[in-house]
mmCIF file of C-alpha atoms in Angstrom:
data_model
loop_
_atom_site.group_PDB
_atom_site.id
_atom_site.type_symbol
_atom_site.label_atom_id
_atom_site.label_comp_id
_atom_site.label_asym_id
_atom_site.label_seq_id
_atom_site.Cartn_x
_atom_site.Cartn_y
_atom_site.Cartn_z
ATOM 1 C CA MET P 1 31.748 14.336 -2.934
ATOM 2 C CA LYS P 2 29.614 17.843 -1.301
ATOM 3 C CA LEU P 3 26.764 15.995 0.529
ATOM 4 C CA GLU P 4 24.971 17.928 -2.059
ATOM 5 C CA GLU P 5 26.724 15.832 -5.489
ATOM 6 C CA TRP P 6 26.123 13.257 -3.171
ATOM 7 C CA LEU P 7 21.612 13.788 -2.855
ATOM 8 C CA ARG P 8 22.284 13.559 -7.340
ATOM 9 C CA GLU P 9 24.170 10.322 -6.992
ATOM 10 C CA GLY P 10 21.696 8.819 -4.903
ATOM 11 C CA GLU P 11 18.938 10.367 -7.534
ATOM 12 C CA ALA P 12 20.487 9.111 -10.819
ATOM 13 C CA GLN P 13 20.235 5.500 -9.488
ATOM 14 C CA LEU P 14 16.767 5.565 -7.759
ATOM 15 C CA ARG P 15 14.890 6.324 -11.193
ATOM 16 C CA ALA P 16 16.261 3.264 -12.528
ATOM 17 C CA GLY P 17 14.739 1.640 -9.282
ATOM 18 C CA PRO P 18 11.153 0.387 -8.908
ATOM 19 C CA HIS P 19 10.076 3.843 -8.349
ATOM 20 C CA PRO P 20 12.053 6.223 -10.952
ATOM 21 C CA GLU P 21 8.902 8.832 -9.634
ATOM 22 C CA ARG P 22 9.962 9.244 -6.174
ATOM 23 C CA ALA P 23 13.563 9.126 -7.738
ATOM 24 C CA ARG P 24 14.648 12.404 -5.470
ATOM 25 C CA ARG P 25 12.044 12.073 -2.219
ATOM 26 C CA ASP P 26 14.096 8.763 -1.518
ATOM 27 C CA ALA P 27 17.333 10.051 -2.442
ATOM 28 C CA GLU P 28 16.850 13.236 0.667
ATOM 29 C CA ALA P 29 14.624 10.733 2.321
ATOM 30 C CA LEU P 30 17.271 8.708 2.818
ATOM 31 C CA LEU P 31 20.614 11.462 3.420
ATOM 32 C CA LEU P 32 18.407 12.874 5.776
ATOM 33 C CA TYR P 33 18.246 9.788 8.345
ATOM 34 C CA LEU P 34 22.356 9.393 7.753
ATOM 35 C CA MET P 35 22.956 13.067 8.515
ATOM 36 C CA ARG P 36 19.503 12.684 11.393
ATOM 37 C CA CYS P 37 19.323 16.133 10.620
ATOM 38 C CA GLU P 38 15.705 18.043 8.891
ATOM 39 C CA ARG P 39 15.598 19.276 5.554
ATOM 40 C CA ALA P 40 16.409 23.191 5.925
ATOM 41 C CA ALA P 41 19.109 21.958 8.131
ATOM 42 C CA LEU P 42 21.077 19.702 4.874
ATOM 43 C CA LEU P 43 20.649 22.943 2.670
ATOM 44 C CA VAL P 44 23.198 25.380 5.306
ATOM 45 C CA ARG P 45 25.141 21.772 5.075
ATOM 46 C CA TRP P 46 25.087 21.406 1.551
ATOM 47 C CA LYS P 47 28.974 22.199 0.659
ATOM 48 C CA GLU P 48 29.865 19.447 3.067
ATOM 49 C CA VAL P 49 31.861 16.494 2.544
ATOM 50 C CA LEU P 50 30.919 13.311 3.802
ATOM 51 C CA ASN P 51 33.445 10.976 4.848
ATOM 52 C CA ALA P 52 34.252 7.355 3.948
ATOM 53 C CA GLU P 53 31.964 5.608 6.221
ATOM 54 C CA GLU P 54 28.795 8.152 5.797
ATOM 55 C CA ALA P 55 29.685 7.782 1.799
ATOM 56 C CA ALA P 56 29.461 3.868 2.532
ATOM 57 C CA SER P 57 26.479 4.275 3.888
ATOM 58 C CA TYR P 58 24.374 6.303 1.826
ATOM 59 C CA VAL P 59 25.472 3.614 -0.705
ATOM 60 C CA ALA P 60 24.509 1.061 1.566
ATOM 61 C CA LEU P 61 20.909 2.572 1.918
ATOM 62 C CA VAL P 62 19.841 3.002 -1.674
ATOM 63 C CA GLU P 63 21.251 -0.345 -2.482
ATOM 64 C CA ARG P 64 18.339 -1.457 -0.089
ATOM 65 C CA ARG P 65 15.769 0.864 -1.953
ATOM 66 C CA MET P 66 17.017 -0.184 -5.849
ATOM 67 C CA ALA P 67 15.605 -3.667 -4.312
ATOM 68 C CA GLY P 68 12.850 -2.613 -3.986
ATOM 69 C CA GLU P 69 12.873 -2.378 0.302
ATOM 70 C CA PRO P 70 10.020 0.703 1.631
ATOM 71 C CA ILE P 71 11.855 3.376 2.205
ATOM 72 C CA GLN P 72 9.779 3.775 5.943
ATOM 73 C CA TYR P 73 11.470 0.299 6.901
ATOM 74 C CA ILE P 74 14.939 1.515 5.906
ATOM 75 C CA ILE P 75 14.840 4.583 7.675
ATOM 76 C CA GLY P 76 12.088 3.460 10.306
ATOM 77 C CA GLU P 77 9.411 6.354 10.444
ATOM 78 C CA THR P 78 6.264 7.160 8.679
ATOM 79 C CA GLU P 79 2.996 9.272 9.626
ATOM 80 C CA PHE P 80 -0.108 8.853 9.757
ATOM 81 C CA TYR P 81 -3.193 10.709 10.128
ATOM 82 C CA GLY P 82 -0.196 13.192 10.831
ATOM 83 C CA LEU P 83 1.113 11.505 13.946
ATOM 84 C CA PRO P 84 4.680 10.123 13.754
ATOM 85 C CA PHE P 85 5.183 6.580 14.144
ATOM 86 C CA HIS P 86 8.154 4.071 14.262
ATOM 87 C CA VAL P 87 7.805 0.878 11.550
ATOM 88 C CA THR P 88 10.316 -2.130 11.053
ATOM 89 C CA ARG P 89 9.447 -5.338 9.765
ATOM 90 C CA GLU P 90 7.271 -7.140 11.737
ATOM 91 C CA VAL P 91 4.057 -5.620 10.575
ATOM 92 C CA LEU P 92 2.598 -3.620 7.424
ATOM 93 C CA ILE P 93 3.325 0.087 6.512
ATOM 94 C CA PRO P 94 0.604 2.091 7.383
ATOM 95 C CA ARG P 95 -2.097 3.434 4.549
ATOM 96 C CA PRO P 96 -3.445 6.740 3.657
ATOM 97 C CA GLU P 97 -6.354 4.420 2.743
ATOM 98 C CA THR P 98 -6.829 3.167 6.981
ATOM 99 C CA GLU P 99 -7.036 6.801 7.737
ATOM 100 C CA ASP P 100 -10.506 6.603 6.196
ATOM 101 C CA LEU P 101 -11.774 3.652 8.307
ATOM 102 C CA VAL P 102 -9.839 6.953 11.502
ATOM 103 C CA GLU P 103 -11.690 8.611 10.357
ATOM 104 C CA LYS P 104 -15.715 6.634 9.586
ATOM 105 C CA VAL P 105 -14.405 5.791 13.757
ATOM 106 C CA LEU P 106 -13.918 8.893 14.996
ATOM 107 C CA GLU P 107 -17.728 9.976 13.360
ATOM 108 C CA LEU P 108 -19.769 7.006 14.986
ATOM 109 C CA ALA P 109 -18.342 7.307 18.233
ATOM 110 C CA ASP P 110 -19.375 10.411 18.931
ATOM 111 C CA HIS P 111 -22.820 8.083 19.394
ATOM 112 C CA PHE P 112 -21.282 7.964 22.935
ATOM 113 C CA GLN P 113 -20.154 9.451 25.958
ATOM 114 C CA ALA P 114 -17.308 7.050 26.134
ATOM 115 C CA PRO P 115 -16.758 4.652 23.893
ATOM 116 C CA ARG P 116 -14.327 1.043 24.352
ATOM 117 C CA ILE P 117 -13.020 0.594 20.915
ATOM 118 C CA VAL P 118 -10.983 -2.968 20.389
ATOM 119 C CA ASP P 119 -8.680 -2.471 18.187
ATOM 120 C CA VAL P 120 -8.647 -6.274 16.487
ATOM 121 C CA GLY P 121 -4.908 -6.654 14.634
ATOM 122 C CA ALA P 122 -2.860 -3.340 15.590
ATOM 123 C CA GLY P 123 -0.386 -3.445 13.477
ATOM 124 C CA SER P 124 2.567 -0.755 14.345
ATOM 125 C CA GLY P 125 -0.556 0.611 16.808
ATOM 126 C CA ALA P 126 -1.661 3.173 14.495
ATOM 127 C CA ILE P 127 -5.429 3.171 14.729
ATOM 128 C CA ALA P 128 -5.856 2.628 18.135
ATOM 129 C CA VAL P 129 -3.433 5.787 18.716
ATOM 130 C CA THR P 130 -4.811 7.712 16.447
ATOM 131 C CA LEU P 131 -8.320 7.118 17.990
ATOM 132 C CA ALA P 132 -7.156 7.542 21.414
ATOM 133 C CA CYS P 133 -5.590 10.566 19.701
ATOM 134 C CA LYS P 134 -8.378 11.958 19.199
ATOM 135 C CA LEU P 135 -10.983 9.783 21.771
ATOM 136 C CA PRO P 136 -9.542 11.514 24.671
ATOM 137 C CA GLN P 137 -13.020 9.926 26.548
ATOM 138 C CA ALA P 138 -13.044 6.690 25.395
ATOM 139 C CA ALA P 139 -11.059 3.261 26.175
ATOM 140 C CA VAL P 140 -8.741 1.536 24.013
ATOM 141 C CA THR P 141 -7.685 -1.961 23.330
ATOM 142 C CA ALA P 142 -5.354 -3.117 20.901
ATOM 143 C CA ILE P 143 -4.761 -6.411 20.194
ATOM 144 C CA ASP P 144 -2.181 -8.981 17.742
ATOM 145 C CA LEU P 145 -1.386 -11.995 17.011
ATOM 146 C CA SER P 146 2.213 -11.009 17.263
ATOM 147 C CA SER P 147 4.169 -10.030 20.367
ATOM 148 C CA PRO P 148 6.639 -7.836 17.739
ATOM 149 C CA ALA P 149 3.999 -5.576 17.059
ATOM 150 C CA LEU P 150 2.363 -5.011 20.586
ATOM 151 C CA THR P 151 6.245 -4.042 21.221
ATOM 152 C CA LEU P 152 6.436 -1.699 18.190
ATOM 153 C CA ALA P 153 2.426 -0.223 18.609
ATOM 154 C CA ARG P 154 3.265 0.128 22.938
ATOM 155 C CA LYS P 155 6.171 2.280 21.069
ATOM 156 C CA ASN P 156 4.575 3.665 19.244
ATOM 157 C CA ALA P 157 1.381 5.194 21.760
ATOM 158 C CA GLU P 158 4.679 6.228 24.284
ATOM 159 C CA ARG P 159 6.231 9.005 20.919
ATOM 160 C CA ASN P 160 2.303 9.819 21.020
ATOM 161 C CA GLY P 161 1.677 10.732 24.907
ATOM 162 C CA VAL P 162 -1.266 8.205 25.035
ATOM 163 C CA SER P 163 0.205 4.431 26.962
ATOM 164 C CA GLY P 164 -0.974 4.905 29.795
ATOM 165 C CA ARG P 165 -5.099 4.633 27.902
ATOM 166 C CA ILE P 166 -3.916 1.530 24.939
ATOM 167 C CA ARG P 167 -4.791 -1.744 27.076
ATOM 168 C CA PHE P 168 -1.925 -4.070 24.554
ATOM 169 C CA LEU P 169 -3.592 -7.388 24.389
ATOM 170 C CA HIS P 170 -1.650 -10.412 23.109
ATOM 171 C CA GLY P 171 -4.047 -13.104 21.471
ATOM 172 C CA ASP P 172 -6.274 -14.510 18.264
ATOM 173 C CA LEU P 173 -9.043 -11.955 17.244
ATOM 174 C CA LEU P 174 -11.544 -11.140 20.104
ATOM 175 C CA ALA P 175 -9.962 -14.278 22.040
ATOM 176 C CA PRO P 176 -7.850 -12.035 24.280
ATOM 177 C CA THR P 177 -11.411 -10.246 25.792
ATOM 178 C CA LYS P 178 -13.387 -12.957 25.640
ATOM 179 C CA GLU P 179 -17.139 -12.679 28.342
ATOM 180 C CA GLU P 180 -16.362 -8.195 27.223
ATOM 181 C CA GLN P 181 -18.095 -5.717 25.914
ATOM 182 C CA PHE P 182 -17.167 -2.721 23.506
ATOM 183 C CA GLU P 183 -19.528 -0.186 21.192
ATOM 184 C CA ILE P 184 -16.561 0.017 18.667
ATOM 185 C CA VAL P 185 -14.624 -2.754 16.647
ATOM 186 C CA VAL P 186 -12.881 -1.854 14.438
ATOM 187 C CA SER P 187 -9.950 -4.173 12.009
ATOM 188 C CA ASN P 188 -7.493 -3.574 9.117
ATOM 189 C CA PRO P 189 -7.350 -7.570 8.893
ATOM 190 C CA PRO P 190 -5.702 -9.624 6.010
ATOM 191 C CA TYR P 191 -6.831 -9.607 3.414
ATOM 192 C CA VAL P 192 -5.143 -10.447 -0.067
ATOM 193 C CA PRO P 193 -6.333 -13.692 -1.297
ATOM 194 C CA ALA P 194 -3.079 -15.477 -1.147
ATOM 195 C CA GLY P 195 -3.607 -16.005 -5.353
ATOM 196 C CA ASP P 196 -2.980 -12.730 -5.792
ATOM 197 C CA ARG P 197 0.952 -12.410 -3.496
ATOM 198 C CA ALA P 198 2.928 -12.460 -7.431
ATOM 199 C CA SER P 199 0.573 -8.851 -8.783
ATOM 200 C CA LEU P 200 1.792 -7.667 -5.740
ATOM 201 C CA ALA P 201 4.893 -4.739 -5.971
ATOM 202 C CA VAL P 202 8.211 -6.206 -4.161
ATOM 203 C CA GLU P 203 8.516 -3.331 -1.332
ATOM 204 C CA VAL P 204 4.687 -5.276 -0.221
ATOM 205 C CA ARG P 205 5.672 -9.180 -1.723
ATOM 206 C CA GLU P 206 9.031 -10.221 -0.339
ATOM 207 C CA PHE P 207 9.557 -6.390 3.056
ATOM 208 C CA GLU P 208 5.991 -6.737 4.410
ATOM 209 C CA PRO P 209 4.953 -9.174 6.404
ATOM 210 C CA ALA P 210 2.086 -12.166 5.135
ATOM 211 C CA LEU P 211 0.319 -12.378 8.145
ATOM 212 C CA ALA P 212 -0.860 -8.648 8.117
ATOM 213 C CA LEU P 213 -1.355 -9.597 3.942
ATOM 214 C CA PHE P 214 -2.920 -13.041 3.402
ATOM 215 C CA ALA P 215 -5.907 -14.352 4.539
ATOM 216 C CA GLY P 216 -7.132 -17.939 2.268
ATOM 217 C CA GLN P 217 -7.427 -18.216 -1.400
ATOM 218 C CA ASP P 218 -10.655 -15.412 -1.618
ATOM 219 C CA GLY P 219 -9.409 -13.461 0.663
ATOM 220 C CA LEU P 220 -11.729 -13.621 3.287
ATOM 221 C CA ASP P 221 -11.202 -16.185 5.963
ATOM 222 C CA VAL P 222 -10.619 -13.785 8.817
ATOM 223 C CA PHE P 223 -14.045 -11.432 7.701
ATOM 224 C CA ARG P 224 -15.061 -15.571 8.093
ATOM 225 C CA ARG P 225 -13.882 -15.583 11.826
ATOM 226 C CA LEU P 226 -13.955 -12.052 13.072
ATOM 227 C CA ILE P 227 -18.035 -10.649 11.581
ATOM 228 C CA PRO P 228 -19.336 -13.264 13.952
ATOM 229 C CA ALA P 229 -16.913 -12.460 16.856
ATOM 230 C CA ALA P 230 -17.109 -9.040 16.542
ATOM 231 C CA PHE P 231 -21.834 -9.912 16.941
ATOM 232 C CA ALA P 232 -21.054 -10.470 20.265
ATOM 233 C CA ALA P 233 -18.773 -8.385 21.818
ATOM 234 C CA LEU P 234 -20.676 -5.322 20.696
ATOM 235 C CA THR P 235 -22.794 -4.611 23.752
ATOM 236 C CA SER P 236 -26.247 -3.696 21.455
ATOM 237 C CA GLY P 237 -26.382 -0.618 19.164
ATOM 238 C CA GLY P 238 -22.637 -1.011 18.684
ATOM 239 C CA PHE P 239 -20.389 -0.868 15.418
ATOM 240 C CA ILE P 240 -17.756 -2.544 13.689
ATOM 241 C CA ALA P 241 -15.742 -1.080 11.593
ATOM 242 C CA LEU P 242 -13.659 -2.731 8.115
ATOM 243 C CA GLU P 243 -10.829 -1.682 6.037
ATOM 244 C CA ILE P 244 -11.033 -4.184 2.885
ATOM 245 C CA GLY P 245 -9.991 -5.024 0.042
ATOM 246 C CA PHE P 246 -10.964 -5.045 -4.175
ATOM 247 C CA GLY P 247 -14.482 -6.747 -4.702
ATOM 248 C CA GLN P 248 -15.565 -7.804 -1.203
ATOM 249 C CA GLU P 249 -17.695 -5.943 -0.515
ATOM 250 C CA GLN P 250 -20.363 -8.377 -1.441
ATOM 251 C CA ALA P 251 -18.797 -11.085 -0.341
ATOM 252 C CA ILE P 252 -18.398 -8.632 3.097
ATOM 253 C CA ALA P 253 -22.294 -7.973 3.386
ATOM 254 C CA ARG P 254 -23.228 -11.667 3.208
ATOM 255 C CA LEU P 255 -21.148 -11.736 6.013
ATOM 256 C CA LEU P 256 -22.461 -9.159 8.312
ATOM 257 C CA MET P 257 -26.340 -9.848 7.328
ATOM 258 C CA ASP P 258 -25.427 -13.718 8.822
ATOM 259 C CA SER P 259 -24.183 -12.914 11.118
ATOM 260 C CA GLY P 260 -26.624 -10.743 12.151
ATOM 261 C CA PHE P 261 -25.578 -7.267 12.265
ATOM 262 C CA LYS P 262 -28.032 -4.373 10.144
ATOM 263 C CA GLY P 263 -27.115 -0.986 8.910
ATOM 264 C CA ILE P 264 -24.301 -2.401 5.785
ATOM 265 C CA GLU P 265 -22.792 0.470 4.773
ATOM 266 C CA PHE P 266 -19.290 1.273 2.989
ATOM 267 C CA VAL P 267 -17.437 3.864 2.601
ATOM 268 C CA PRO P 268 -15.594 4.593 -1.097
ATOM 269 C CA ASP P 269 -11.533 6.186 -0.624
ATOM 270 C CA LEU P 270 -9.799 8.233 -3.343
ATOM 271 C CA GLN P 271 -10.720 5.954 -6.311
ATOM 272 C CA LYS P 272 -14.089 5.456 -5.705
ATOM 273 C CA ILE P 273 -13.208 1.540 -4.384
ATOM 274 C CA PRO P 274 -15.507 0.310 -1.232
ATOM 275 C CA ARG P 275 -12.456 1.040 1.801
ATOM 276 C CA VAL P 276 -14.058 0.878 3.854
ATOM 277 C CA ALA P 277 -17.242 -1.641 5.631
ATOM 278 C CA CYS P 278 -19.567 -0.015 9.131
ATOM 279 C CA ALA P 279 -22.630 -2.261 10.549
ATOM 280 C CA ARG P 280 -24.454 -1.765 13.241
ATOM 281 C CA ARG P 281 -25.631 -4.448 16.008
ATOM 282 C CA PRO P 282 -29.563 -3.967 16.898
#
């Protein structure tokens, strides 16, 4: 069959999958990935016939998507804040909501001439790399407990031209930077309650790393350790900025107050759900 026919076939199959509303877009993304070309080049090759090996590969890609595997993991690529990132199943796929967290940190960074910023639980490096790109005056540190995640984050820093401006450290929360101080601590930590696992979409539940998703029965286990550690690591007048889960704002506010933070505020996402928590160390 020709490329245009394979696209229609892939779309038809994916309409019976977990996301029929994305069938055309996903079918095309998989075909572009297979052919290693941009959309304009694909249109030029529209009447080209796939050979048997290419056809079998496309069928396999569509089957992976049908099983719920996120398109980003299949093609190994995603975009965050307008920048390209490699992603694998070792890390969470960067979400649009996390761009709100980055926006807040960019705003907070205006308070300092040369802020020292630490991203706790860096994952793919989406936050750290974006901040390094947008804040050339900042010194950025990225920490993660997962060695494969740190390897990928380094790769993404290289891809975006900021590998020389980010320090990558392996370890739990802020332990690798003991005795150091920062102007900003930022984190998108695990915050999903363990009991919510069954309610998650198959793409998240079956494919994204549990270590980066779940944080105890109420989803607050990491916050309980991170918030007081961040207070100790911040300079006077420094800020903490956190991505939080649905319905967690009151509990997070209490944890921030109990640790000594002031000026607590919450930033809603596009659905008006409090998604970013921010506070200042006096």
